Amino acid sequence: MNDLDAMQAQAAADFAAAPTAAELENAKARYLGKAGRVTELLKGLATLSGDEKKTRGAEINRLKGGIEAALQARREALAQAELEAQLKAQALDVTLPGRQRGDGGLHPVSRTIERIEAIFGSMGFDVAEGPEIETDWMSFTALNNPENHPARSMQDTFYVDVKDAEGRWLNLRPHTSPMQVRYARAHAASHAGTEPMPEIRVIAPGRTYRVDSDATHSPMFHQCEGLWIGEHISFKDLKVVFTDFLRRFFEDDGIQTRFRPSYFPFTEPSAEIDMMFAAGPLKGRWLELAGSGQVHPNVVRNYGLDPERHIGFAFGMGPDRLTMLRYGVNDLRLFFENDLRFLSQFR
Ligand code: PHE
């Protein structure tokens, strides 16, 4: 091996050993730079003469070409390796499942309310919503609770020290019964002069508030009011409608209901409605489900109607309790803690 072949081999080895592009350029300078070994060889040509210079010059040029080729090859290899490393680092596994938002679902109590609306809707009941902040008149006075009458304390109302623009006391409604009055008054007004007035048939679900808190009571809970006013609507209709509702709601045609005498200022007579399942774990036990009664004549008068002519029933039930019974939930507070482990079971 002559000196030039040895230098060519040395350069190729140096290039191969350079792990990065920067080190490769340093190695290049050692051969091809201003003071590089090939450059030095070329400078040495000046001392030669004639033919010698020609032959040696050609050999050095061949060497230079060989070194440049080795350099270029190494440059390409390094660039390729770098590209591959980069691609590997940024690798995207297109077969991974995407990040999903997760399936949402309705709250179990909302599902119950929708179910109540669907069943009563199929029986011709309208659905109404009303304010949760009510006037004292709507929550009590219109419902035949005389001011300062002890019956007002039947409900553990959240009284607030606030009046509205017209100077009326406000409260968080303790029941949905004010909706009887709101809906019936609007109905009577919009059908004024229509003879006979179309019947009032409405349910009004929504949030209600009382100072009460344990496993079966929450300061915020739900009620659903029902009202059917016509010219001949009686307890008999209430029993048919409510029993039919329960059988459809719980999908149990053997459900029985009974009325138990009770007292509400706004109904006379008044009754609690109890139900009994024909099957399942609660079979054979009477369960209290709703308050109800024939609407009191004073209340019908506050609807803006003549109690001699317009009669009917009202009831108030608890969608929270219906939900507990339907799904076998034993603590009402679970509905309002918003623990997803609980709620996601109802999706
Ligand atoms: N409002 C009553 C309550 O909160 C329930 C009820 C509604 C009773 C309608 C009779 C008629 O307990």
Coordinates of C-alpha atoms and ligand atoms in Angstrom, one line a residue:
M1 CA 0.0 0.0 0.0
N2 CA 1.5 3.3 -1.0
D3 CA 1.2 6.5 1.2
L4 CA -1.8 7.7 -0.7
D5 CA -3.7 4.5 -0.5
A6 CA -3.0 4.5 3.3
M7 CA -4.3 8.1 3.6
Q8 CA -7.4 7.2 1.7
A9 CA -8.0 4.2 4.1
Q10 CA -7.3 6.4 7.1
A11 CA -9.7 9.1 5.9
A12 CA -12.5 6.5 5.3
A13 CA -11.9 5.1 8.8
D14 CA -12.0 8.5 10.4
F15 CA -15.2 9.4 8.6
A16 CA -16.9 6.2 9.6
A17 CA -15.9 6.8 13.2
A18 CA -17.5 10.3 13.3
P19 CA -20.7 9.8 15.1
T20 CA -22.2 13.2 14.2
A21 CA -22.3 15.6 11.3
A22 CA -20.2 18.2 13.3
E23 CA -17.5 15.7 14.0
L24 CA -17.6 14.5 10.4
E25 CA -16.9 18.1 9.3
N26 CA -13.9 18.3 11.8
A27 CA -12.5 15.1 10.2
K28 CA -13.0 16.5 6.8
A29 CA -10.9 19.6 7.7
R30 CA -8.1 17.3 8.8
Y31 CA -7.8 16.1 5.1
L32 CA -9.4 18.7 2.9
G33 CA -9.1 21.9 5.0
K34 CA -6.6 24.7 4.4
A35 CA -4.0 23.0 6.5
G36 CA -5.4 19.5 5.8
R37 CA -3.2 16.6 4.7
V38 CA -4.4 16.5 1.1
T39 CA -3.9 20.3 0.8
E40 CA -0.4 19.8 2.2
L41 CA 0.3 17.2 -0.5
L42 CA -0.9 19.5 -3.2
K43 CA 1.4 22.2 -1.9
G44 CA 4.3 19.7 -2.0
L45 CA 3.8 19.4 -5.8
A46 CA 5.5 22.8 -6.3
T47 CA 8.8 21.2 -5.5
L48 CA 8.4 18.6 -8.2
S49 CA 9.2 19.0 -11.9
G50 CA 7.7 18.1 -15.2
D51 CA 6.5 14.5 -15.6
E52 CA 6.8 13.8 -11.9
K53 CA 4.5 16.6 -11.0
K54 CA 2.0 15.4 -13.6
T55 CA 1.9 11.8 -12.3
R56 CA 1.9 12.8 -8.6
G57 CA -0.7 15.5 -9.3
A58 CA -3.0 13.0 -10.9
E59 CA -2.6 10.5 -8.0
I60 CA -3.3 13.2 -5.4
N61 CA -6.4 14.3 -7.3
R62 CA -7.6 10.7 -7.4
L63 CA -7.0 10.5 -3.7
K64 CA -8.9 13.8 -3.2
G65 CA -11.8 12.5 -5.2
G66 CA -11.8 9.3 -3.2
I67 CA -11.8 11.1 0.1
E68 CA -14.6 13.4 -1.1
A69 CA -16.7 10.4 -2.1
A70 CA -16.1 8.8 1.3
L71 CA -17.1 12.1 3.0
Q72 CA -20.2 12.4 0.9
A73 CA -21.2 8.8 1.6
R74 CA -20.8 9.3 5.3
R75 CA -22.7 12.6 5.3
E76 CA -25.6 10.8 3.6
A77 CA -25.5 7.9 6.0
L78 CA -25.5 10.3 9.0
A79 CA -28.4 12.3 7.6
Q80 CA -30.3 9.1 7.0
A81 CA -29.7 7.9 10.5
E82 CA -30.8 11.2 11.9
L83 CA -34.0 11.2 9.9
E84 CA -34.7 7.7 11.1
A85 CA -34.1 8.6 14.7
Q86 CA -36.4 11.6 14.4
L87 CA -39.2 9.5 12.8
K88 CA -38.8 6.9 15.5
A89 CA -39.1 9.6 18.2
Q90 CA -42.1 11.1 16.7
A91 CA -43.7 7.8 15.9
L92 CA -47.5 7.9 15.9
D93 CA -49.3 4.6 16.5
V94 CA -52.3 5.1 14.2
T95 CA -53.8 1.9 15.5
L96 CA -54.3 3.3 19.1
P97 CA -57.9 4.1 19.8
G98 CA -58.6 7.8 19.9
R99 CA -59.3 9.7 23.2
Q100 CA -63.0 9.8 23.6
R101 CA -65.2 12.2 25.6
G102 CA -67.0 9.3 27.3
D103 CA -70.6 8.6 27.1
G104 CA -72.7 11.1 29.1
G105 CA -76.0 10.1 30.5
L106 CA -79.1 11.6 32.2
H107 CA -79.2 11.8 35.9
P108 CA -81.4 9.1 37.3
V109 CA -83.9 11.6 38.7
S110 CA -84.1 13.3 35.3
R111 CA -84.8 9.9 33.8
T112 CA -87.6 9.5 36.2
I113 CA -89.0 13.0 35.5
E114 CA -88.9 12.2 31.7
R115 CA -90.7 9.0 32.4
I116 CA -93.4 10.7 34.5
E117 CA -93.8 13.3 31.7
A118 CA -94.2 10.6 29.0
I119 CA -96.8 8.6 31.0
F120 CA -98.9 11.6 32.0
G121 CA -98.4 13.1 28.6
S122 CA -100.0 10.0 27.1
M123 CA -103.0 10.6 29.3
G124 CA -103.4 14.1 28.0
F125 CA -101.5 16.1 30.7
D126 CA -99.5 19.2 29.8
V127 CA -96.1 19.7 31.4
A128 CA -95.5 23.0 33.1
E129 CA -92.5 24.5 34.9
G130 CA -92.4 27.4 37.3
P131 CA -90.1 29.5 39.5
E132 CA -88.2 28.0 42.4
I133 CA -88.2 31.4 44.1
E134 CA -91.8 32.0 44.9
T135 CA -93.9 34.6 46.5
D136 CA -95.4 33.9 49.9
W137 CA -98.8 34.3 48.3
M138 CA -98.3 31.6 45.8
S139 CA -96.5 29.1 48.2
F140 CA -99.1 29.5 50.9
T141 CA -101.9 32.1 50.9
A142 CA -103.3 31.1 47.5
L143 CA -103.3 27.5 48.7
N144 CA -105.6 28.3 51.6
N145 CA -103.0 28.7 54.3
P146 CA -104.2 31.7 56.2
E147 CA -101.4 34.0 57.3
N148 CA -100.0 33.1 60.7
H149 CA -102.0 29.8 60.6
P150 CA -100.0 26.9 62.2
A151 CA -100.5 24.8 59.1
R152 CA -97.8 26.9 57.5
S153 CA -95.2 25.2 59.7
M154 CA -96.2 21.7 58.2
Q155 CA -93.4 22.5 55.8
D156 CA -90.0 23.4 57.0
T157 CA -89.7 26.3 54.7
F158 CA -86.5 28.2 54.0
Y159 CA -87.8 31.7 54.7
V160 CA -85.6 34.4 53.3
D161 CA -85.6 38.0 54.3
V162 CA -86.2 39.2 50.8
K163 CA -89.1 40.9 49.1
D164 CA -89.6 41.3 45.4
A165 CA -90.1 44.6 43.5
E166 CA -93.7 44.7 44.4
G167 CA -93.0 44.2 48.1
R168 CA -94.0 40.6 48.3
W169 CA -92.1 38.2 50.6
L170 CA -90.2 35.6 48.7
N171 CA -89.3 32.0 49.7
L172 CA -87.7 28.9 48.1
R173 CA -90.8 27.0 47.2
P174 CA -91.4 24.2 49.7
H175 CA -93.6 22.3 47.2
T176 CA -94.7 22.5 43.6
S177 CA -98.3 23.3 44.6
P178 CA -97.9 27.0 43.6
M179 CA -97.9 25.7 40.1
Q180 CA -101.5 24.7 40.5
V181 CA -102.3 28.3 41.0
R182 CA -100.0 29.7 38.3
Y183 CA -101.1 27.2 35.7
A184 CA -104.8 27.4 36.4
R185 CA -104.9 31.2 36.5
A186 CA -103.1 31.3 33.1
H187 CA -105.4 28.7 31.7
A188 CA -108.5 30.5 33.0
A189 CA -107.3 33.8 31.6
S190 CA -106.5 32.3 28.2
H191 CA -109.8 30.6 27.9
A192 CA -111.9 33.4 29.3
G193 CA -115.3 33.4 27.4
T194 CA -114.8 29.8 26.0
E195 CA -117.9 27.8 27.0
P196 CA -117.3 25.3 28.4
M197 CA -113.8 26.0 29.5
P198 CA -111.4 23.1 28.4
E199 CA -110.3 21.0 31.3
I200 CA -107.1 21.7 33.2
R201 CA -104.8 18.7 33.0
V202 CA -101.2 19.4 34.0
I203 CA -98.2 18.0 35.8
A204 CA -95.5 20.3 37.1
P205 CA -92.2 18.7 38.0
G206 CA -89.3 20.6 39.6
R207 CA -87.0 21.4 42.4
T208 CA -88.3 22.2 45.9
Y209 CA -86.7 23.2 49.2
R210 CA -87.1 22.5 52.8
V211 CA -85.0 22.6 56.0
D212 CA -84.7 18.9 56.2
S213 CA -81.7 16.5 55.8
D214 CA -81.2 12.8 56.4
A215 CA -81.0 9.6 54.3
T216 CA -84.5 10.1 52.9
H217 CA -84.7 13.9 53.0
S218 CA -82.5 16.5 51.3
P219 CA -82.8 20.3 51.6
M220 CA -83.2 20.4 47.8
F221 CA -85.4 17.7 46.4
H222 CA -87.9 17.2 43.6
Q223 CA -91.7 17.1 43.5
C224 CA -94.1 16.6 40.7
E225 CA -97.5 18.3 41.1
G226 CA -100.5 17.0 39.2
L227 CA -103.8 18.8 38.6
W228 CA -107.0 17.8 36.8
I229 CA -109.9 20.2 37.0
G230 CA -113.1 19.7 35.0
E231 CA -116.7 19.7 35.9
H232 CA -117.0 16.2 37.3
I233 CA -113.5 15.2 38.2
S234 CA -113.4 13.2 41.4
F235 CA -111.3 10.9 43.7
K236 CA -112.4 8.0 41.4
D237 CA -110.6 9.6 38.5
L238 CA -107.6 10.3 40.7
K239 CA -107.4 6.6 41.7
V240 CA -107.7 5.4 38.1
V241 CA -105.1 7.9 36.8
F242 CA -102.6 7.4 39.6
T243 CA -102.8 3.7 39.7
D244 CA -102.4 3.5 36.0
F245 CA -99.4 5.8 36.2
L246 CA -97.7 3.6 38.9
R247 CA -98.3 0.4 37.0
R248 CA -96.8 1.9 33.9
F249 CA -93.9 3.6 35.7
F250 CA -92.9 0.4 37.5
E251 CA -94.0 -2.0 34.8
D252 CA -96.0 -4.0 37.3
D253 CA -99.6 -4.5 36.5
G254 CA -100.3 -5.9 39.9
I255 CA -99.6 -2.7 41.8
Q256 CA -102.3 -1.8 44.2
T257 CA -103.1 1.6 45.7
R258 CA -105.0 2.9 48.6
F259 CA -106.0 6.3 50.0
R260 CA -105.2 7.1 53.6
P261 CA -107.0 10.1 55.2
S262 CA -104.8 13.1 55.6
Y263 CA -104.7 16.8 55.9
F264 CA -103.6 19.5 53.5
P265 CA -105.0 23.1 53.7
F266 CA -105.5 23.2 49.9
T267 CA -107.5 19.9 49.5
E268 CA -110.7 18.7 51.1
P269 CA -110.9 15.8 51.5
S270 CA -107.2 15.0 51.5
A271 CA -105.4 11.7 51.3
E272 CA -102.0 10.1 51.2
I273 CA -101.7 7.7 48.3
D274 CA -99.9 4.4 49.3
M275 CA -98.9 1.7 46.8
M276 CA -98.0 -2.0 47.1
F277 CA -95.9 -3.9 44.6
A278 CA -97.2 -7.3 43.5
A279 CA -93.6 -8.6 42.9
G280 CA -90.0 -7.8 43.7
P281 CA -88.2 -7.2 47.0
L282 CA -90.8 -4.7 48.3
K283 CA -93.8 -6.9 47.5
G284 CA -96.6 -6.8 50.0
R285 CA -95.6 -3.7 51.9
W286 CA -97.6 -0.4 51.7
L287 CA -95.3 2.4 50.7
E288 CA -96.3 6.1 51.0
L289 CA -96.1 7.8 47.7
A290 CA -98.0 11.0 47.4
G291 CA -100.2 13.6 49.0
S292 CA -103.5 14.3 47.2
G293 CA -107.0 15.5 47.5
Q294 CA -110.0 17.3 46.0
V295 CA -109.0 20.9 45.4
H296 CA -110.4 23.1 48.2
P297 CA -113.0 25.6 47.0
N298 CA -110.9 28.5 48.3
V299 CA -108.1 27.4 46.1
V300 CA -110.3 27.0 43.0
R301 CA -111.4 30.6 43.7
N302 CA -107.8 31.6 43.7
Y303 CA -107.4 29.9 40.3
G304 CA -110.0 32.5 39.2
L305 CA -112.7 29.9 38.7
D306 CA -116.1 29.2 40.3
P307 CA -115.8 26.3 42.8
E308 CA -119.4 25.5 42.3
R309 CA -118.6 24.5 38.7
H310 CA -114.9 23.6 38.5
I311 CA -113.8 20.7 40.6
G312 CA -111.0 18.2 40.5
F313 CA -108.0 16.7 42.2
A314 CA -104.4 17.6 42.8
F315 CA -101.5 15.4 43.9
G316 CA -97.9 15.9 44.8
M317 CA -95.4 13.1 44.5
G318 CA -91.6 12.8 44.9
P319 CA -89.6 11.8 41.8
D320 CA -86.6 11.2 44.1
R321 CA -88.5 8.5 46.0
L322 CA -89.9 7.0 42.7
T323 CA -86.3 6.8 41.5
M324 CA -85.1 5.1 44.8
L325 CA -87.9 2.6 44.5
R326 CA -87.3 1.9 40.8
Y327 CA -83.6 1.3 41.1
G328 CA -83.4 0.1 44.7
V329 CA -81.3 3.0 46.0
N330 CA -81.5 3.3 49.8
D331 CA -79.9 6.7 50.4
L332 CA -81.4 9.8 48.8
R333 CA -78.2 11.8 49.3
L334 CA -76.4 9.7 46.6
F335 CA -78.5 11.5 44.0
F336 CA -77.0 14.9 45.0
E337 CA -73.4 14.0 45.7
N338 CA -72.5 13.7 42.0
D339 CA -70.2 10.8 42.5
L340 CA -69.6 9.5 39.0
R341 CA -69.2 6.0 40.2
F342 CA -72.8 6.1 41.4
L343 CA -74.2 8.2 38.5
S344 CA -72.6 6.2 35.7
Q345 CA -74.5 3.1 36.7
F346 CA -77.6 4.7 35.2
R347 CA -76.3 5.5 31.8
Ligands
PHE1 N1 -97.9 19.9 48.4 C1 -98.1 18.8 49.2 C2 -96.8 18.5 49.9 O1 -95.8 19.1 49.6 C3 -98.5 17.6 48.4 C4 -99.9 17.7 47.9 C5 -100.0 18.2 46.6 C6 -101.0 17.4 48.6 C7 -101.3 18.4 46.0 C8 -102.2 17.5 48.0 C9 -102.4 18.0 46.8 O2 -96.7 17.7 50.8

